[in-house]
DNA sequence: GTGAAAGCGCTAACAT
DNA sequence: ATGTTAGCGCTTTCAC
């Protein structure tokens, strides 16, 4: 062995030590070094300490590329979400990453920015990195060639937020239709009759469509006429474009309650209504979906369907790791569909609807007072 | 060559094809396949199409583990942030990931949950994966052994949000002290004299401390007595614990304006004040820091120091990639410190302070009215 | 323009 | 309990 094999410095440049240098330094074979990392118990106590010492002096750090290549696994999971700018997905990522760290998995992330056509490339890239599995939210879980690919290649994956109805696919979500049904039923219970749904493009979010079905179900079941949904060109923040609210200027034209497919949209529409001179909840009640933490800080508090995003992420990761490890041990693949409980949070953005048919008796008196300086 | 080398299926199980299978299928050497991926021009036109054809039929996907091991680079950057639950960091990640995708880099993420002691392990893990560089926010950029490690090992990195003052470290941030100074000066300009700062633990966020210095500077420069900052045990959402606001019940004890070290804290405190029966901005004005998009949707709109989080992420990634590629070409390492512009956004959560020294003239009349049924 | 061959760091089967 | 060795998939000289 040449001197360079021991030395960490070559031409003054740091060369990261490999197990080879460690083995040389400790006077053992590379197999021993490798074993110490994988099954520490299988190495003699004094040999072990020698190797640990060598690792320390050389500041050895294993090279996962080598390990992954050889072992055929990477202890890395891939994540594909529409965007991290929407708190819901960010929370999911947070929950997922926390559990990943516990389980000693790493996380590689991509965003599709709600573009269905970007899903395939995102997954391809992750697969090139040989991630052991994928956690993802797709535009449409039923008709997804990306999911078909994963199925075909037997790559473990878990959907988050998507809730496949026809196909059998591992997923973690709330029951979107039921949750929307509950929310709209609550509005109906509070006296609302004219309830309209507002959503991003349905083709970019099967969840939004499922929620719309829940809306329809609630309306029809209560003998109410469903209104055509308002589809806006975004899933997150508005850009102060009020065209979609033009009809709201006429009180007879506008619904008494608005059910939004997510909280960012709900908060945006509340702001837009405000700018238009309409009050929430006095003129329009607003119900969101997601239950983002910031909604609770609003005044009036945002009513919303709470879904446990961090837990969705956490459970998805646990489910994925289980699938990965089952697969590695040659077990049969079990497909688990987790439906987590939702709750309808009622805040000040929704108020009971009272038919405005009688003018209050005291109004003249009030008018007298208000004409005073 | 045995038949198995050509065949993608072994024992009914899919075996991912390598360049070896592709080469065999196309009747060329593995070197040609490799060259086609790296310098497509160096391969003959007809050979190329043969190889492409083989790749297609075999559904070939390069194995980055092999490539990374051999090439010594991974086209992957590591990201270490306090949490993804805070919109600010989520936005930064979004900006960063978008540019990474453009540049064909992958992103591996970790959260420290504001625990300084977790920073080292997070970076170690990323380095074991042989990321080409790291983007990170640390608790304290001046005294960070993690950053010293990166410096020592010559791993390119870029800080985000951190703004080192003494040490020379590549970073992308706003000028925290100046930004806080501007915000507090604005409050003073609006008549506020009793201004207090509220922050998470300073030892977990050097930015918060720099902002406190900005607060101090503004107060002193205007001849005002700084108040002791309120340090609360969190950086994100409150858990409805109002102890820290006890003194606010007494009007003579409370400041007229509160400057919060971030928006989540500001929104939380606004909610807490509301629950305590205090009105924002009538009883207390509130100014945040970060300029998260949701703050603009609030009513009253959250006043805040806007920092361009997505751009911070985007620029950090561009800077990092530049550093990585400079280093690979053996160029000298240039250290760029980017200070991005901030703006003080004034919303309804702040109102001019008027000394309540004269009782309004009409008060008796009002009292008369209010004693009516 | 193409091929042969070495080797990146590591694991695991086999040997002792 | 430890060493020897083959080879994971790829890039990159060095030949021709």
XYZ file of C-alpha atoms (C1' of nucleotides) in Angstrom:
778
model
C 0.000 0.000 0.000
C 1.299 3.402 -0.896
C 1.503 6.135 1.650
C -1.353 7.970 -0.032
C -3.797 5.308 1.002
C -3.312 6.203 4.641
C -3.069 9.884 4.182
C -6.166 11.963 4.194
C -4.435 14.767 2.344
C -3.436 14.554 -1.259
C -1.814 17.624 -2.804
C -3.061 19.633 0.147
C -6.586 18.726 -0.754
C -8.762 16.788 1.633
C -9.695 13.378 0.383
C -12.600 11.844 2.205
C -11.444 8.673 3.885
C -13.113 5.429 2.921
C -13.352 2.229 4.892
C -10.116 1.295 3.199
C -8.204 4.058 4.975
C -9.932 3.208 8.220
C -9.044 -0.468 7.870
C -5.432 0.359 7.146
C -5.219 2.777 10.038
C -6.785 0.278 12.447
C -4.807 -2.644 11.059
C -7.856 -4.683 10.120
C -9.599 -5.617 6.876
C -12.278 -3.533 5.249
C -14.793 -6.267 5.974
C -14.335 -5.693 9.682
C -14.937 -2.004 9.290
C -18.054 -2.684 7.268
C -19.297 -5.227 9.781
C -18.778 -2.812 12.630
C -21.150 -0.425 10.903
C -23.766 -3.031 10.075
C -23.648 -5.612 12.865
C -21.507 -4.101 15.613
C -21.964 -7.195 17.783
C -20.198 -9.428 15.337
C -16.896 -7.668 15.949
C -14.583 -8.318 18.866
C -14.612 -5.694 21.560
C -10.970 -4.661 21.253
C -10.997 -4.718 17.465
C -14.061 -2.535 17.575
C -12.443 0.109 19.717
C -9.381 0.135 17.480
C -11.616 0.727 14.461
C -13.676 3.373 16.209
C -10.466 5.125 17.108
C -9.305 5.032 13.505
C -12.661 6.348 12.316
C -12.370 9.216 14.724
C -8.851 10.243 13.850
C -9.621 10.086 10.145
C -13.005 11.786 10.603
C -14.505 8.950 8.639
C -17.977 9.375 7.199
C -19.546 6.469 5.326
C -20.311 7.072 1.686
C -23.949 6.234 1.112
C -23.487 6.154 -2.643
C -21.279 3.128 -2.295
C -23.530 1.546 0.262
C -26.661 2.174 -1.765
C -25.124 0.870 -4.925
C -24.037 -2.323 -3.315
C -26.982 -2.883 -1.002
C -29.639 -1.937 -3.520
C -31.447 0.240 -1.006
C -30.939 3.865 -0.100
C -32.896 4.420 3.114
C -34.290 7.418 1.280
C -37.884 8.171 0.448
C -39.036 10.475 -2.302
C -41.785 13.027 -1.787
C -43.853 14.646 -4.526
C -46.317 17.339 -3.490
C -48.103 20.089 -5.408
C -46.348 22.913 -3.553
C -44.721 23.739 -0.259
C -46.282 27.190 -0.255
C -49.577 25.713 0.828
C -49.333 25.186 4.562
C -51.219 21.923 4.289
C -48.476 20.259 2.283
C -45.747 21.925 4.293
C -47.264 20.495 7.472
C -47.484 17.100 5.877
C -43.831 17.328 4.936
C -42.984 18.355 8.460
C -44.799 15.363 9.950
C -43.261 13.034 7.450
C -39.729 14.296 7.834
C -39.869 14.052 11.612
C -40.793 10.375 11.479
C -38.276 9.755 8.713
C -35.544 11.103 10.937
C -36.651 8.828 13.761
C -36.507 5.843 11.448
C -33.196 6.952 9.972
C -34.554 7.575 6.519
C -33.701 10.579 4.417
C -36.177 12.596 2.408
C -35.846 13.870 -1.144
C -38.503 16.343 -2.228
C -40.077 17.716 -5.393
C -42.996 20.015 -6.109
C -45.212 19.767 -9.168
C -46.873 23.137 -8.641
C -50.191 21.408 -9.363
C -49.075 20.473 -12.879
C -50.150 16.933 -13.598
C -47.722 16.734 -16.488
C -44.807 17.252 -14.091
C -45.635 14.282 -11.915
C -44.003 11.682 -14.124
C -40.688 13.516 -14.378
C -40.606 14.114 -10.644
C -41.057 10.433 -9.921
C -38.596 9.424 -12.623
C -35.919 11.572 -11.039
C -36.566 10.083 -7.624
C -36.406 6.593 -9.059
C -33.107 7.386 -10.733
C -31.864 8.213 -7.241
C -33.137 4.777 -6.269
C -35.348 5.968 -3.442
C -36.838 3.026 -1.589
C -40.352 4.388 -1.866
C -42.411 7.438 -2.682
C -44.984 9.530 -0.858
C -47.040 11.644 -3.203
C -50.121 13.671 -3.948
C -51.233 13.463 -7.561
C -53.801 15.410 -9.531
C -55.936 12.359 -10.128
C -55.279 9.119 -8.325
C -57.638 7.119 -10.549
C -56.113 7.990 -13.874
C -52.444 8.302 -13.082
C -49.916 6.670 -15.339
C -47.324 7.611 -12.750
C -49.009 5.418 -10.156
C -49.394 2.670 -12.725
C -45.655 2.875 -13.292
C -44.945 2.566 -9.583
C -47.299 -0.382 -9.355
C -45.709 -2.035 -12.346
C -42.175 -1.547 -11.069
C -43.221 -2.649 -7.620
C -41.929 0.512 -5.996
C -43.665 0.987 -2.672
C -45.620 4.219 -2.471
C -48.263 5.887 -0.344
C -50.650 8.576 -1.499
C -51.381 11.497 0.780
C -54.606 13.538 0.509
C -55.603 11.518 -2.555
C -58.288 9.016 -1.740
C -58.701 6.546 -4.582
C -62.227 5.238 -4.835
C -62.177 2.766 -7.699
C -58.614 1.586 -7.694
C -56.852 -0.066 -4.780
C -53.939 2.098 -3.825
C -52.215 2.703 -0.538
C -53.239 6.089 0.795
C -53.607 8.256 3.861
C -56.333 10.887 3.813
C -59.571 11.970 5.354
C -62.834 10.922 3.760
C -63.084 13.925 1.496
C -66.649 13.440 0.377
C -67.944 12.707 3.858
C -65.993 15.609 5.311
C -67.468 18.003 2.754
C -70.886 16.485 3.341
C -70.527 17.135 7.070
C -69.401 20.699 6.545
C -72.207 21.552 4.142
C -74.758 19.760 6.325
C -73.616 21.937 9.210
C -74.237 25.028 7.101
C -77.691 23.752 6.188
C -78.366 23.005 9.837
C -77.534 26.610 10.572
C -80.274 27.724 8.212
C -78.334 28.263 5.004
C -80.134 27.369 1.810
C -78.130 29.113 -0.882
C -74.755 27.457 -0.520
C -72.161 27.619 -3.261
C -68.870 25.858 -3.628
C -65.666 27.569 -4.675
C -62.670 25.542 -5.815
C -59.504 25.467 -7.862
C -59.693 23.610 -11.145
C -61.139 20.195 -10.445
C -58.930 18.529 -13.001
C -55.886 19.464 -10.939
C -57.289 18.094 -7.700
C -59.392 14.997 -7.358
C -59.842 15.909 -3.666
C -61.626 19.089 -4.675
C -63.915 17.048 -6.902
C -64.643 14.569 -4.127
C -65.449 17.458 -1.840
C -67.789 18.778 -4.486
C -69.555 15.429 -4.507
C -69.937 15.731 -0.764
C -71.430 19.175 -1.289
C -73.878 17.802 -3.859
C -74.831 14.940 -1.614
C -75.583 17.232 1.320
C -77.614 19.632 -0.802
C -79.659 16.950 -2.484
C -80.250 15.017 0.683
C -81.718 18.119 2.246
C -83.839 18.866 -0.778
C -81.835 21.909 -1.769
C -80.914 23.047 -5.225
C -77.134 22.765 -5.715
C -75.515 25.796 -7.301
C -72.913 25.605 -10.026
C -69.477 25.634 -8.412
C -67.176 28.581 -8.945
C -63.904 27.282 -10.358
C -61.022 29.703 -9.982
C -57.679 29.520 -11.695
C -55.574 28.818 -8.642
C -55.320 26.634 -5.592
C -53.589 29.029 -3.268
C -53.585 32.780 -3.028
C -55.715 35.095 -5.128
C -54.221 38.021 -6.925
C -56.951 40.500 -6.064
C -59.010 39.625 -9.092
C -62.651 39.924 -8.200
C -64.306 38.953 -11.446
C -65.409 35.705 -9.967
C -67.320 37.596 -7.292
C -69.141 40.054 -9.571
C -72.520 38.419 -9.040
C -72.059 38.788 -5.298
C -72.783 42.518 -5.487
C -76.460 41.756 -5.900
C -77.794 40.416 -2.585
C -80.499 38.398 -4.314
C -77.868 36.779 -6.515
C -75.364 35.741 -3.940
C -75.323 32.636 -1.797
C -75.555 33.041 1.956
C -72.671 30.653 2.443
C -69.575 29.767 0.504
C -67.854 26.401 0.872
C -64.249 26.562 -0.307
C -62.168 23.584 -1.341
C -59.246 24.719 0.795
C -58.350 27.260 3.442
C -56.039 29.434 1.379
C -58.872 29.952 -1.062
C -61.290 30.602 1.808
C -59.059 33.220 3.375
C -58.454 34.819 -0.013
C -62.131 35.010 -0.794
C -62.813 36.509 2.624
C -60.343 39.244 1.870
C -61.850 39.762 -1.572
C -65.360 39.983 -0.143
C -64.119 42.526 2.370
C -62.593 44.659 -0.349
C -65.881 44.454 -2.211
C -67.611 45.847 0.854
C -69.237 42.594 1.926
C -68.969 41.415 5.491
C -68.146 37.912 6.658
C -70.196 36.372 8.175
C -72.969 38.978 8.060
C -73.367 39.056 4.303
C -71.724 35.745 3.453
C -70.650 32.872 5.652
C -67.413 31.181 4.637
C -66.347 27.613 5.301
C -62.930 26.347 4.335
C -61.264 22.966 4.131
C -57.928 21.818 5.624
C -57.966 23.412 9.025
C -54.640 25.179 8.696
C -53.398 26.486 12.055
C -53.475 30.088 10.882
C -57.202 29.886 10.274
C -57.710 29.668 14.012
C -55.859 32.910 14.514
C -58.085 34.832 12.143
C -60.783 37.174 13.308
C -63.409 36.001 12.622
C -61.995 32.548 13.115
C -62.092 30.553 9.915
C -64.603 27.733 9.936
C -63.030 24.750 8.296
C -62.887 21.015 7.961
C -59.833 20.064 9.942
C -57.662 17.339 8.580
C -54.596 16.251 10.563
C -51.901 17.129 8.039
C -48.862 16.382 10.166
C -50.340 13.044 11.113
C -51.167 12.306 7.517
C -47.509 12.808 6.696
C -46.327 10.856 9.709
C -48.622 7.914 9.076
C -47.798 7.902 5.379
C -44.146 7.581 6.190
C -44.715 4.796 8.688
C -46.881 2.953 6.207
C -44.302 3.398 3.492
C -41.447 2.154 5.634
C -43.497 -0.878 6.581
C -44.141 -1.595 2.926
C -40.478 -1.111 2.053
C -39.304 -3.454 4.752
C -41.959 -6.039 4.005
C -40.883 -5.998 0.398
C -37.217 -6.366 1.288
C -38.028 -9.413 3.343
C -39.948 -10.831 0.417
C -43.302 -10.577 2.152
C -46.485 -10.122 0.152
C -47.416 -6.527 -0.474
C -50.254 -5.340 1.712
C -52.222 -2.349 0.548
C -53.496 -0.233 3.406
C -55.928 2.617 2.881
C -56.014 4.849 5.918
C -58.920 7.189 6.438
C -58.155 9.594 9.253
C -60.911 11.387 11.163
C -61.840 14.945 10.270
C -63.660 17.505 12.374
C -65.761 20.455 11.333
C -64.410 23.489 13.161
C -67.015 26.178 13.496
C -65.641 29.687 13.850
C -66.897 33.197 13.450
C -66.670 33.087 9.649
C -69.969 31.212 9.672
C -73.116 32.400 11.361
C -76.651 31.059 11.392
C -78.689 32.287 8.479
C -81.858 34.160 9.378
C -84.255 35.094 6.597
C -84.124 38.893 6.427
C -87.911 39.288 6.054
C -88.897 41.543 9.032
C -87.402 44.919 9.637
C -86.340 45.160 13.275
C -88.912 46.995 15.450
C -86.382 49.355 17.045
C -84.895 50.556 13.811
C -86.511 54.036 13.857
C -85.100 54.719 17.305
C -81.688 53.631 16.225
C -81.915 55.873 13.192
C -82.774 58.786 15.461
C -79.663 58.188 17.503
C -77.454 57.774 14.551
C -78.488 61.114 13.100
C -77.065 62.841 16.132
C -73.616 64.424 15.703
C -23.050 -13.615 -21.622
C -25.858 -15.594 -20.136
C -29.394 -15.048 -21.209
C -30.155 -13.399 -17.894
C -28.013 -10.443 -18.742
C -30.339 -9.483 -21.528
C -33.490 -10.347 -19.771
C -35.146 -7.807 -17.605
C -37.022 -10.480 -15.709
C -35.348 -12.880 -13.334
C -37.558 -15.370 -11.509
C -40.561 -13.298 -12.485
C -39.098 -10.382 -10.646
C -38.226 -7.179 -12.431
C -34.557 -6.400 -12.433
C -33.774 -2.823 -13.245
C -31.689 -2.748 -16.401
C -28.244 -1.208 -16.228
C -26.169 0.239 -18.997
C -24.804 -3.270 -19.370
C -28.161 -4.623 -20.526
C -28.625 -1.604 -22.748
C -25.195 -2.080 -24.312
C -25.869 -5.748 -24.939
C -29.282 -5.029 -26.416
C -27.897 -2.322 -28.684
C -24.796 -4.307 -29.584
C -22.369 -1.677 -28.327
C -20.075 -1.337 -25.342
C -21.116 0.129 -22.030
C -18.763 3.029 -22.653
C -20.848 4.086 -25.618
C -24.011 4.018 -23.582
C -22.373 6.072 -20.885
C -21.022 8.559 -23.395
C -24.418 8.956 -24.951
C -25.753 10.090 -21.597
C -22.901 12.446 -20.862
C -21.709 13.830 -24.173
C -24.349 12.826 -26.725
C -22.400 14.527 -29.511
C -19.456 12.206 -29.156
C -21.513 9.261 -30.385
C -22.273 8.448 -33.975
C -25.744 9.265 -35.125
C -26.775 5.736 -36.023
C -25.184 4.201 -32.947
C -27.033 6.731 -30.866
C -30.417 5.808 -32.245
C -29.694 2.119 -31.722
C -28.853 2.803 -28.094
C -31.854 5.041 -27.572
C -34.019 2.295 -28.959
C -32.516 -0.232 -26.571
C -33.015 2.146 -23.638
C -36.618 2.509 -24.565
C -37.431 -1.165 -24.935
C -35.681 -1.966 -21.684
C -37.218 1.029 -19.908
C -33.734 1.953 -18.823
C -33.306 4.397 -15.999
C -29.798 5.448 -14.979
C -28.762 4.554 -11.473
C -27.537 7.700 -9.797
C -25.886 5.744 -7.001
C -23.452 4.284 -9.459
C -22.973 7.569 -11.206
C -22.458 9.480 -7.985
C -20.032 6.960 -6.629
C -17.921 7.086 -9.703
C -18.205 10.745 -10.537
C -17.845 12.015 -6.987
C -20.787 14.387 -7.344
C -24.463 13.822 -6.813
C -26.238 16.816 -8.320
C -28.070 16.919 -5.032
C -28.178 19.706 -2.491
C -29.011 19.302 1.156
C -31.361 21.641 2.973
C -31.516 22.148 6.732
C -34.226 24.424 8.070
C -35.784 24.869 11.508
C -39.226 23.659 10.446
C -41.485 23.438 7.429
C -44.506 24.368 9.520
C -43.445 27.989 9.461
C -44.590 29.383 6.136
C -41.429 31.405 5.827
C -39.234 28.344 5.566
C -41.768 26.482 3.464
C -41.743 29.367 0.992
C -37.988 29.374 0.956
C -38.001 25.659 0.227
C -40.495 26.214 -2.535
C -38.334 28.853 -4.174
C -35.234 26.770 -3.806
C -36.777 23.573 -5.111
C -38.157 25.295 -8.176
C -34.737 26.562 -9.188
C -33.132 23.244 -8.307
C -35.481 21.512 -10.717
C -34.567 23.994 -13.439
C -30.882 23.327 -12.866
C -31.443 19.585 -12.655
C -30.450 19.299 -9.049
C -32.297 17.229 -6.493
C -33.100 18.375 -2.984
C -32.753 16.444 0.247
C -34.357 18.060 3.281
C -34.124 17.974 7.064
C -35.714 19.989 9.847
C -34.042 20.767 13.163
C -37.206 22.010 14.843
C -35.154 24.922 16.157
C -32.855 22.610 18.098
C -29.301 23.774 17.677
C -28.016 20.406 18.878
C -29.680 18.695 15.912
C -27.898 20.754 13.301
C -24.696 18.739 13.296
C -26.447 15.392 12.835
C -28.601 16.779 10.041
C -25.561 17.990 8.133
C -23.635 14.795 8.839
C -26.420 12.750 7.294
C -26.505 14.934 4.222
C -22.752 14.685 3.862
C -22.937 10.909 4.125
C -25.264 11.113 1.126
C -22.509 13.135 -0.529
C -24.663 16.123 -1.364
C -22.725 18.633 -3.432
C -23.628 21.503 -1.135
C -25.901 22.591 1.659
C -28.417 25.380 2.172
C -29.192 25.982 5.799
C -30.507 28.167 8.562
C -28.708 27.706 11.858
C -29.473 28.945 15.345
C -26.330 31.041 15.492
C -24.237 31.637 12.434
C -21.344 33.120 14.407
C -20.776 30.255 16.790
C -21.611 27.243 14.695
C -19.295 24.254 14.738
C -21.429 22.865 11.932
C -20.477 25.744 9.680
C -16.872 25.420 10.768
C -17.030 21.787 9.698
C -18.402 22.727 6.286
C -15.705 25.342 5.901
C -13.009 22.898 6.933
C -14.214 20.170 4.609
C -14.641 22.679 1.824
C -18.272 21.753 1.269
C -20.031 24.635 -0.461
C -22.906 26.017 1.561
C -25.174 29.045 1.668
C -26.956 30.353 4.727
C -30.517 31.560 4.423
C -32.046 34.071 6.867
C -28.855 33.983 8.917
C -26.796 37.081 8.406
C -23.305 36.625 9.822
C -21.821 39.875 11.018
C -18.353 38.977 12.285
C -17.534 35.918 10.246
C -17.379 35.777 6.492
C -19.914 33.243 5.351
C -21.981 32.974 2.201
C -25.545 33.968 2.983
C -28.793 35.270 1.569
C -30.975 37.341 3.867
C -32.431 40.732 4.482
C -30.610 43.167 6.730
C -32.329 42.043 9.900
C -31.195 44.853 12.130
C -31.954 47.562 9.605
C -35.321 46.008 8.800
C -36.282 45.934 12.467
C -34.974 49.463 12.846
C -37.181 50.594 9.970
C -40.232 48.862 11.380
C -39.803 50.289 14.866
C -38.983 53.727 13.479
C -42.244 53.585 11.579
C -44.082 52.849 14.817
C -42.342 55.769 16.501
C -43.188 57.984 13.566
C -46.809 57.036 14.113
C -46.640 58.350 17.654
C -45.835 55.219 19.597
C -43.534 55.634 22.571
C -44.065 52.498 24.583
C -42.940 49.829 22.152
C -42.063 46.355 23.288
C -40.518 43.476 21.438
C -41.792 39.911 21.599
C -39.655 37.042 20.389
C -38.907 33.360 20.641
C -35.790 32.434 22.583
C -32.939 34.508 21.226
C -30.464 31.687 21.633
C -32.374 29.672 19.049
C -32.467 32.464 16.480
C -29.700 34.912 15.845
C -32.084 36.703 13.467
C -34.406 37.462 16.362
C -31.473 38.886 18.272
C -30.389 41.040 15.346
C -33.922 42.313 15.069
C -33.839 43.137 18.743
C -30.714 45.187 18.139
C -32.598 47.022 15.423
C -35.363 47.684 17.916
C -32.872 49.010 20.452
C -31.205 51.199 17.877
C -34.491 52.754 16.811
C -35.621 53.384 20.376
C -32.339 54.900 21.487
C -31.944 56.995 18.405
C -35.334 58.546 19.071
C -34.573 59.102 22.721
C -36.992 56.480 23.917
C -36.576 54.060 26.760
C -36.343 50.490 25.404
C -38.477 47.958 27.238
C -37.289 44.505 28.217
C -38.214 42.083 25.432
C -40.773 39.369 26.086
C -39.177 36.035 25.273
C -41.694 33.277 24.753
C -40.989 29.571 24.603
C -41.815 29.042 20.966
C -41.183 30.383 17.494
C -44.448 29.438 15.864
C -47.940 29.011 17.234
C -48.969 29.749 20.808
C -50.927 27.245 22.814
C -53.355 29.715 24.319
C -51.127 30.443 27.265
C -51.575 34.048 28.247
C -49.199 34.333 31.183
C -46.847 36.392 29.107
C -49.596 38.947 28.567
C -50.709 39.309 32.199
C -49.273 42.782 32.567
C -51.238 43.871 29.511
C -54.475 43.931 31.503
C -53.388 47.166 33.093
C -53.554 49.937 30.469
C -50.812 51.922 32.198
C -48.565 48.871 32.160
C -48.885 47.820 28.581
C -47.019 49.100 25.564
C -49.002 50.795 22.836
C -47.242 48.741 20.201
C -45.772 45.272 20.039
C -43.005 44.351 17.616
C -42.846 40.578 17.070
C -39.844 38.695 15.785
C -41.969 36.802 13.285
C -45.461 36.726 11.803
C -46.662 33.503 13.360
C -45.895 34.976 16.757
C -47.580 38.229 15.762
C -50.750 36.504 14.622
C -50.764 34.343 17.734
C -50.375 37.299 20.019
C -53.157 39.113 18.201
C -55.445 36.204 18.884
C -54.336 36.075 22.524
C -54.940 39.794 22.961
C -58.385 39.372 21.473
C -59.225 36.568 23.871
C -58.035 38.796 26.699
C -60.500 41.423 25.560
C -57.941 43.766 24.076
C -58.439 45.172 20.620
C -55.844 45.395 17.852
C -54.986 48.084 16.896
C -57.120 50.174 19.260
C -55.538 48.945 22.480
C -52.297 47.590 21.075
C -50.728 47.933 17.661
C -48.964 44.836 16.376
C -46.087 44.643 13.906
C -44.742 41.328 12.693
C -41.704 40.231 10.732
C -41.505 38.016 7.619
C -44.421 39.231 5.558
C -46.064 35.850 5.135
C -48.749 35.940 2.454
C -51.499 35.021 4.900
C -50.830 38.150 6.914
C -52.203 40.182 4.023
C -55.462 38.275 4.177
C -56.029 39.040 7.840
C -58.486 41.632 9.045
C -56.977 43.855 10.259
C -54.160 43.268 7.802
C -50.982 42.323 9.590
C -48.311 44.966 9.490
C -45.011 43.297 8.889
C -41.514 43.544 7.552
C -41.677 41.739 4.263
C -38.763 39.602 3.268
C -38.822 37.823 -0.091
C -38.682 34.230 1.142
C -39.103 32.474 -2.174
C -36.429 34.662 -3.682
C -34.152 34.029 -0.739
C -34.467 30.323 -1.447
C -34.084 30.768 -5.183
C -31.018 32.976 -4.899
C -29.454 30.713 -2.295
C -29.747 27.794 -4.653
C -28.288 29.722 -7.548
C -25.422 30.915 -5.395
C -24.801 27.409 -4.142
C -24.778 25.897 -7.608
C -22.336 28.538 -8.732
C -20.062 27.713 -5.814
C -20.342 23.985 -6.493
C -19.483 24.351 -10.125
C -16.665 26.781 -9.447
C -15.214 24.333 -6.998
C -15.474 21.438 -9.432
C -13.574 23.436 -11.985
C -10.918 24.140 -9.399
C -11.681 27.858 -9.247
C -11.065 29.831 -6.093
C -13.994 29.911 -3.708
C -15.810 33.219 -3.746
C -17.903 34.107 -0.733
C -20.965 36.156 -1.611
C -23.147 37.748 1.037
C -26.474 38.759 -0.444
C -28.628 41.281 1.366
C -32.057 41.409 -0.233
C -34.330 44.425 0.165
C -37.096 44.393 2.754
C -40.207 46.556 2.912
C -42.286 47.613 5.860
C -45.876 46.730 5.068
C -48.315 48.831 7.037
C -51.683 47.250 7.610
C -54.599 47.715 9.923
C -52.881 45.979 12.824
C -51.004 49.208 13.448
C -52.608 52.590 13.965
C -51.208 55.951 14.926
C -50.935 56.413 18.647
C -52.776 59.374 20.119
C -52.171 60.238 23.759
C -55.464 59.550 25.579
C -55.099 62.632 27.767
C -58.413 64.465 27.118
C -61.695 62.827 27.833
C -63.909 63.204 24.788
C -66.350 66.083 25.075
C -69.427 64.045 24.233
C -68.749 61.346 26.777
C -71.560 62.310 29.207
C -74.057 62.129 26.386
C -72.784 58.757 25.339
C -73.046 57.573 28.941
C -76.601 58.762 29.016
C -77.371 56.733 25.942
C -75.599 53.683 27.173
C -77.620 53.631 30.347
C -80.735 53.260 28.247
C -82.152 49.726 27.965
C -16.175 6.956 -33.099
C -15.823 3.059 -30.269
C -14.133 -0.580 -26.941
C -11.468 -2.555 -22.988
C -10.539 -2.061 -18.434
C -9.823 0.075 -13.922
C -11.959 1.517 -9.884
C -15.218 4.797 -7.027
C -16.919 2.758 -1.551
C -19.291 -0.512 0.015
C -21.619 -5.278 1.368
C -21.999 -10.058 1.720
C -20.818 -14.695 0.632
C -17.342 -17.623 1.526
C -13.234 -19.106 3.728
C -10.416 -19.600 7.667
C -13.967 -13.376 15.078
C -11.728 -11.865 11.013
C -9.886 -11.765 6.080
C -10.411 -12.387 0.940
C -12.873 -11.407 -2.846
C -16.495 -10.394 -6.256
C -19.266 -7.022 -7.998
C -23.275 -3.355 -7.529
C -23.662 0.722 -12.080
C -21.249 3.979 -13.649
C -17.381 7.232 -15.685
C -13.159 7.812 -17.667
C -8.645 7.210 -19.216
C -6.210 4.865 -22.735
C -6.023 2.326 -26.848
C -7.232 1.699 -31.619
